[in-house]
């Protein structure tokens, strides 16, 4: 008598041999995604520190001034407020959004864009004539 209800042993072994053991491809993708997010977090932090501390210096720099620094600023208080409060707030909000979001890469990209937009605001406030 022949048993037709089960597959031969050689067929089941060959089917399991073609599938990856342990999902190595998924682990590689998860590792690459984690590394990419770590680089994006580092970029957000470095960008925030750079804009907060060096942004006002770029704003008050003057090529034609005697000592290289613009003497009077029309919107100096606004410039300092944006650099001191706006940029760190944008950095913190970006990092918090990246932690809580289902799409942290998108949040990080928008946050970087917001930070550099604030940098342009700081530089523009420094360049306006008094």
PDB file of C-alpha atoms in Angstrom:
ATOM      1  CA  UNK A   1       0.000   0.000   0.000  1.00  0.00           C
ATOM      2  CA  UNK A   2       1.091   3.451  -0.827  1.00  0.00           C
ATOM      3  CA  UNK A   3       0.688   6.405   1.526  1.00  0.00           C
ATOM      4  CA  UNK A   4      -0.589   9.361  -0.545  1.00  0.00           C
ATOM      5  CA  UNK A   5      -1.507  11.665   2.387  1.00  0.00           C
ATOM      6  CA  UNK A   6       2.002  12.890   3.156  1.00  0.00           C
ATOM      7  CA  UNK A   7       4.750  14.347   1.043  1.00  0.00           C
ATOM      8  CA  UNK A   8       8.032  12.534   0.714  1.00  0.00           C
ATOM      9  CA  UNK A   9      10.700  13.507   3.240  1.00  0.00           C
ATOM     10  CA  UNK A  10      13.035  14.826   0.549  1.00  0.00           C
ATOM     11  CA  UNK A  11      10.438  17.389  -0.641  1.00  0.00           C
ATOM     12  CA  UNK A  12       9.949  18.927   2.810  1.00  0.00           C
ATOM     13  CA  UNK A  13      13.710  19.212   3.389  1.00  0.00           C
ATOM     14  CA  UNK A  14      14.338  20.969   0.090  1.00  0.00           C
ATOM     15  CA  UNK A  15      11.514  23.479   0.685  1.00  0.00           C
ATOM     16  CA  UNK A  16      12.885  24.492   4.065  1.00  0.00           C
ATOM     17  CA  UNK A  17      16.443  24.726   2.734  1.00  0.00           C
ATOM     18  CA  UNK A  18      15.507  27.462   0.249  1.00  0.00           C
ATOM     19  CA  UNK A  19      14.024  29.795   2.927  1.00  0.00           C
ATOM     20  CA  UNK A  20      16.442  32.003   4.884  1.00  0.00           C
ATOM     21  CA  UNK A  21      17.031  30.804   8.391  1.00  0.00           C
ATOM     22  CA  UNK A  22      16.149  33.381  11.033  1.00  0.00           C
ATOM     23  CA  UNK A  23      15.164  36.214   8.660  1.00  0.00           C
ATOM     24  CA  UNK A  24      18.682  37.550   8.043  1.00  0.00           C
ATOM     25  CA  UNK A  25      17.398  40.007   5.439  1.00  0.00           C
ATOM     26  CA  UNK A  26      14.948  41.530   7.908  1.00  0.00           C
ATOM     27  CA  UNK A  27      17.646  41.916  10.544  1.00  0.00           C
ATOM     28  CA  UNK A  28      19.921  43.652   8.045  1.00  0.00           C
ATOM     29  CA  UNK A  29      17.144  46.074   7.089  1.00  0.00           C
ATOM     30  CA  UNK A  30      16.358  46.803  10.739  1.00  0.00           C
ATOM     31  CA  UNK A  31      20.042  47.435  11.466  1.00  0.00           C
ATOM     32  CA  UNK A  32      20.385  49.751   8.453  1.00  0.00           C
ATOM     33  CA  UNK A  33      17.224  51.617   9.470  1.00  0.00           C
ATOM     34  CA  UNK A  34      18.500  52.029  13.026  1.00  0.00           C
ATOM     35  CA  UNK A  35      21.864  53.270  11.784  1.00  0.00           C
ATOM     36  CA  UNK A  36      20.160  55.746   9.455  1.00  0.00           C
ATOM     37  CA  UNK A  37      17.994  57.069  12.276  1.00  0.00           C
ATOM     38  CA  UNK A  38      21.042  57.420  14.534  1.00  0.00           C
ATOM     39  CA  UNK A  39      22.802  59.458  11.841  1.00  0.00           C
ATOM     40  CA  UNK A  40      19.686  61.613  11.418  1.00  0.00           C
ATOM     41  CA  UNK A  41      19.457  62.222  15.187  1.00  0.00           C
ATOM     42  CA  UNK A  42      23.124  63.210  15.228  1.00  0.00           C
ATOM     43  CA  UNK A  43      22.553  65.558  12.275  1.00  0.00           C
ATOM     44  CA  UNK A  44      19.612  67.217  14.055  1.00  0.00           C
ATOM     45  CA  UNK A  45      21.646  67.694  17.244  1.00  0.00           C
ATOM     46  CA  UNK A  46      24.765  69.009  15.488  1.00  0.00           C
ATOM     47  CA  UNK A  47      22.683  71.301  13.319  1.00  0.00           C
ATOM     48  CA  UNK A  48      20.831  72.680  16.349  1.00  0.00           C
ATOM     49  CA  UNK A  49      24.041  73.356  18.255  1.00  0.00           C
ATOM     50  CA  UNK A  50      25.676  74.960  15.212  1.00  0.00           C
ATOM     51  CA  UNK A  51      22.745  77.256  14.484  1.00  0.00           C
ATOM     52  CA  UNK A  52      22.219  78.186  18.132  1.00  0.00           C
ATOM     53  CA  UNK A  53      25.804  79.142  18.872  1.00  0.00           C
ATOM     54  CA  UNK A  54      27.277  80.194  15.523  1.00  0.00           C
ATOM     55  CA  UNK A  55      24.176  81.552  13.760  1.00  0.00           C
ATOM     56  CA  UNK A  56      24.320  84.967  15.478  1.00  0.00           C
ATOM     57  CA  UNK A  57      27.979  85.320  14.512  1.00  0.00           C
ATOM     58  CA  UNK A  58      27.106  84.773  10.850  1.00  0.00           C
ATOM     59  CA  UNK A  59      24.304  87.323  11.250  1.00  0.00           C
ATOM     60  CA  UNK A  60      26.477  90.132  12.613  1.00  0.00           C
ATOM     61  CA  UNK A  61      29.489  89.546  10.366  1.00  0.00           C
ATOM     62  CA  UNK A  62      30.298  92.488   8.113  1.00  0.00           C
ATOM     63  CA  UNK A  63      32.933  92.610   5.376  1.00  0.00           C
ATOM     64  CA  UNK A  64      32.968  96.379   5.001  1.00  0.00           C
ATOM     65  CA  UNK A  65      32.874  97.244   8.715  1.00  0.00           C
ATOM     66  CA  UNK A  66      36.041  98.418  10.437  1.00  0.00           C
ATOM     67  CA  UNK A  67      36.330  95.542  12.916  1.00  0.00           C
ATOM     68  CA  UNK A  68      34.350  92.955  10.926  1.00  0.00           C
ATOM     69  CA  UNK A  69      31.281  93.135  13.152  1.00  0.00           C
ATOM     70  CA  UNK A  70      28.116  95.102  12.482  1.00  0.00           C
ATOM     71  CA  UNK A  71      27.816  97.796  15.165  1.00  0.00           C
ATOM     72  CA  UNK A  72      24.080  98.473  15.374  1.00  0.00           C
ATOM     73  CA  UNK A  73      21.328  95.974  14.716  1.00  0.00           C
ATOM     74  CA  UNK A  74      17.753  96.941  13.951  1.00  0.00           C
ATOM     75  CA  UNK A  75      16.343  93.653  15.233  1.00  0.00           C
ATOM     76  CA  UNK A  76      19.061  92.459  17.583  1.00  0.00           C
ATOM     77  CA  UNK A  77      16.650  91.341  20.290  1.00  0.00           C
ATOM     78  CA  UNK A  78      14.593  89.313  17.819  1.00  0.00           C
ATOM     79  CA  UNK A  79      17.768  87.767  16.430  1.00  0.00           C
ATOM     80  CA  UNK A  80      18.873  86.632  19.893  1.00  0.00           C
ATOM     81  CA  UNK A  81      15.370  85.394  20.764  1.00  0.00           C
ATOM     82  CA  UNK A  82      15.179  83.225  17.650  1.00  0.00           C
ATOM     83  CA  UNK A  83      18.688  81.867  18.195  1.00  0.00           C
ATOM     84  CA  UNK A  84      18.268  81.309  21.931  1.00  0.00           C
ATOM     85  CA  UNK A  85      14.693  80.001  22.078  1.00  0.00           C
ATOM     86  CA  UNK A  86      13.446  79.145  18.586  1.00  0.00           C
ATOM     87  CA  UNK A  87      16.243  76.874  17.408  1.00  0.00           C
ATOM     88  CA  UNK A  88      16.514  74.792  20.617  1.00  0.00           C
ATOM     89  CA  UNK A  89      12.729  74.445  20.658  1.00  0.00           C
ATOM     90  CA  UNK A  90      12.755  73.242  17.047  1.00  0.00           C
ATOM     91  CA  UNK A  91      15.563  70.806  17.878  1.00  0.00           C
ATOM     92  CA  UNK A  92      13.736  69.398  20.899  1.00  0.00           C
ATOM     93  CA  UNK A  93      10.445  69.151  19.010  1.00  0.00           C
ATOM     94  CA  UNK A  94      12.172  67.332  16.152  1.00  0.00           C
ATOM     95  CA  UNK A  95      13.807  64.815  18.472  1.00  0.00           C
ATOM     96  CA  UNK A  96      10.566  64.272  20.398  1.00  0.00           C
ATOM     97  CA  UNK A  97       8.668  63.829  17.147  1.00  0.00           C
ATOM     98  CA  UNK A  98      11.204  61.325  15.871  1.00  0.00           C
ATOM     99  CA  UNK A  99      10.800  59.229  19.018  1.00  0.00           C
ATOM    100  CA  UNK A 100       6.994  59.263  19.011  1.00  0.00           C
ATOM    101  CA  UNK A 101       6.273  59.109  15.284  1.00  0.00           C
ATOM    102  CA  UNK A 102       5.702  56.103  13.065  1.00  0.00           C
ATOM    103  CA  UNK A 103       7.713  57.898  10.360  1.00  0.00           C
ATOM    104  CA  UNK A 104      10.773  59.271  12.171  1.00  0.00           C
ATOM    105  CA  UNK A 105      12.730  59.920   8.973  1.00  0.00           C
ATOM    106  CA  UNK A 106      10.073  62.250   7.652  1.00  0.00           C
ATOM    107  CA  UNK A 107       9.855  64.107  10.970  1.00  0.00           C
ATOM    108  CA  UNK A 108      13.655  64.436  11.087  1.00  0.00           C
ATOM    109  CA  UNK A 109      13.749  65.816   7.551  1.00  0.00           C
ATOM    110  CA  UNK A 110      11.084  68.406   8.299  1.00  0.00           C
ATOM    111  CA  UNK A 111      12.855  69.312  11.531  1.00  0.00           C
ATOM    112  CA  UNK A 112      16.156  69.867   9.754  1.00  0.00           C
ATOM    113  CA  UNK A 113      14.350  72.037   7.239  1.00  0.00           C
ATOM    114  CA  UNK A 114      12.779  74.065  10.042  1.00  0.00           C
ATOM    115  CA  UNK A 115      16.144  74.518  11.744  1.00  0.00           C
ATOM    116  CA  UNK A 116      17.842  75.793   8.609  1.00  0.00           C
ATOM    117  CA  UNK A 117      14.884  78.058   7.889  1.00  0.00           C
ATOM    118  CA  UNK A 118      15.405  79.562  11.339  1.00  0.00           C
ATOM    119  CA  UNK A 119      19.086  79.976  10.477  1.00  0.00           C
ATOM    120  CA  UNK A 120      18.091  81.991   7.416  1.00  0.00           C
ATOM    121  CA  UNK A 121      15.762  84.087   9.615  1.00  0.00           C
ATOM    122  CA  UNK A 122      18.608  84.767  12.062  1.00  0.00           C
ATOM    123  CA  UNK A 123      20.971  85.804   9.265  1.00  0.00           C
ATOM    124  CA  UNK A 124      18.295  87.964   7.631  1.00  0.00           C
ATOM    125  CA  UNK A 125      17.560  89.718  10.944  1.00  0.00           C
ATOM    126  CA  UNK A 126      21.257  90.494  11.301  1.00  0.00           C
ATOM    127  CA  UNK A 127      21.577  91.874   7.776  1.00  0.00           C
ATOM    128  CA  UNK A 128      18.664  94.323   7.957  1.00  0.00           C
ATOM    129  CA  UNK A 129      19.915  97.911   8.169  1.00  0.00           C
ATOM    130  CA  UNK A 130      19.359  99.897  11.361  1.00  0.00           C
TER     131      UNK A 130
END
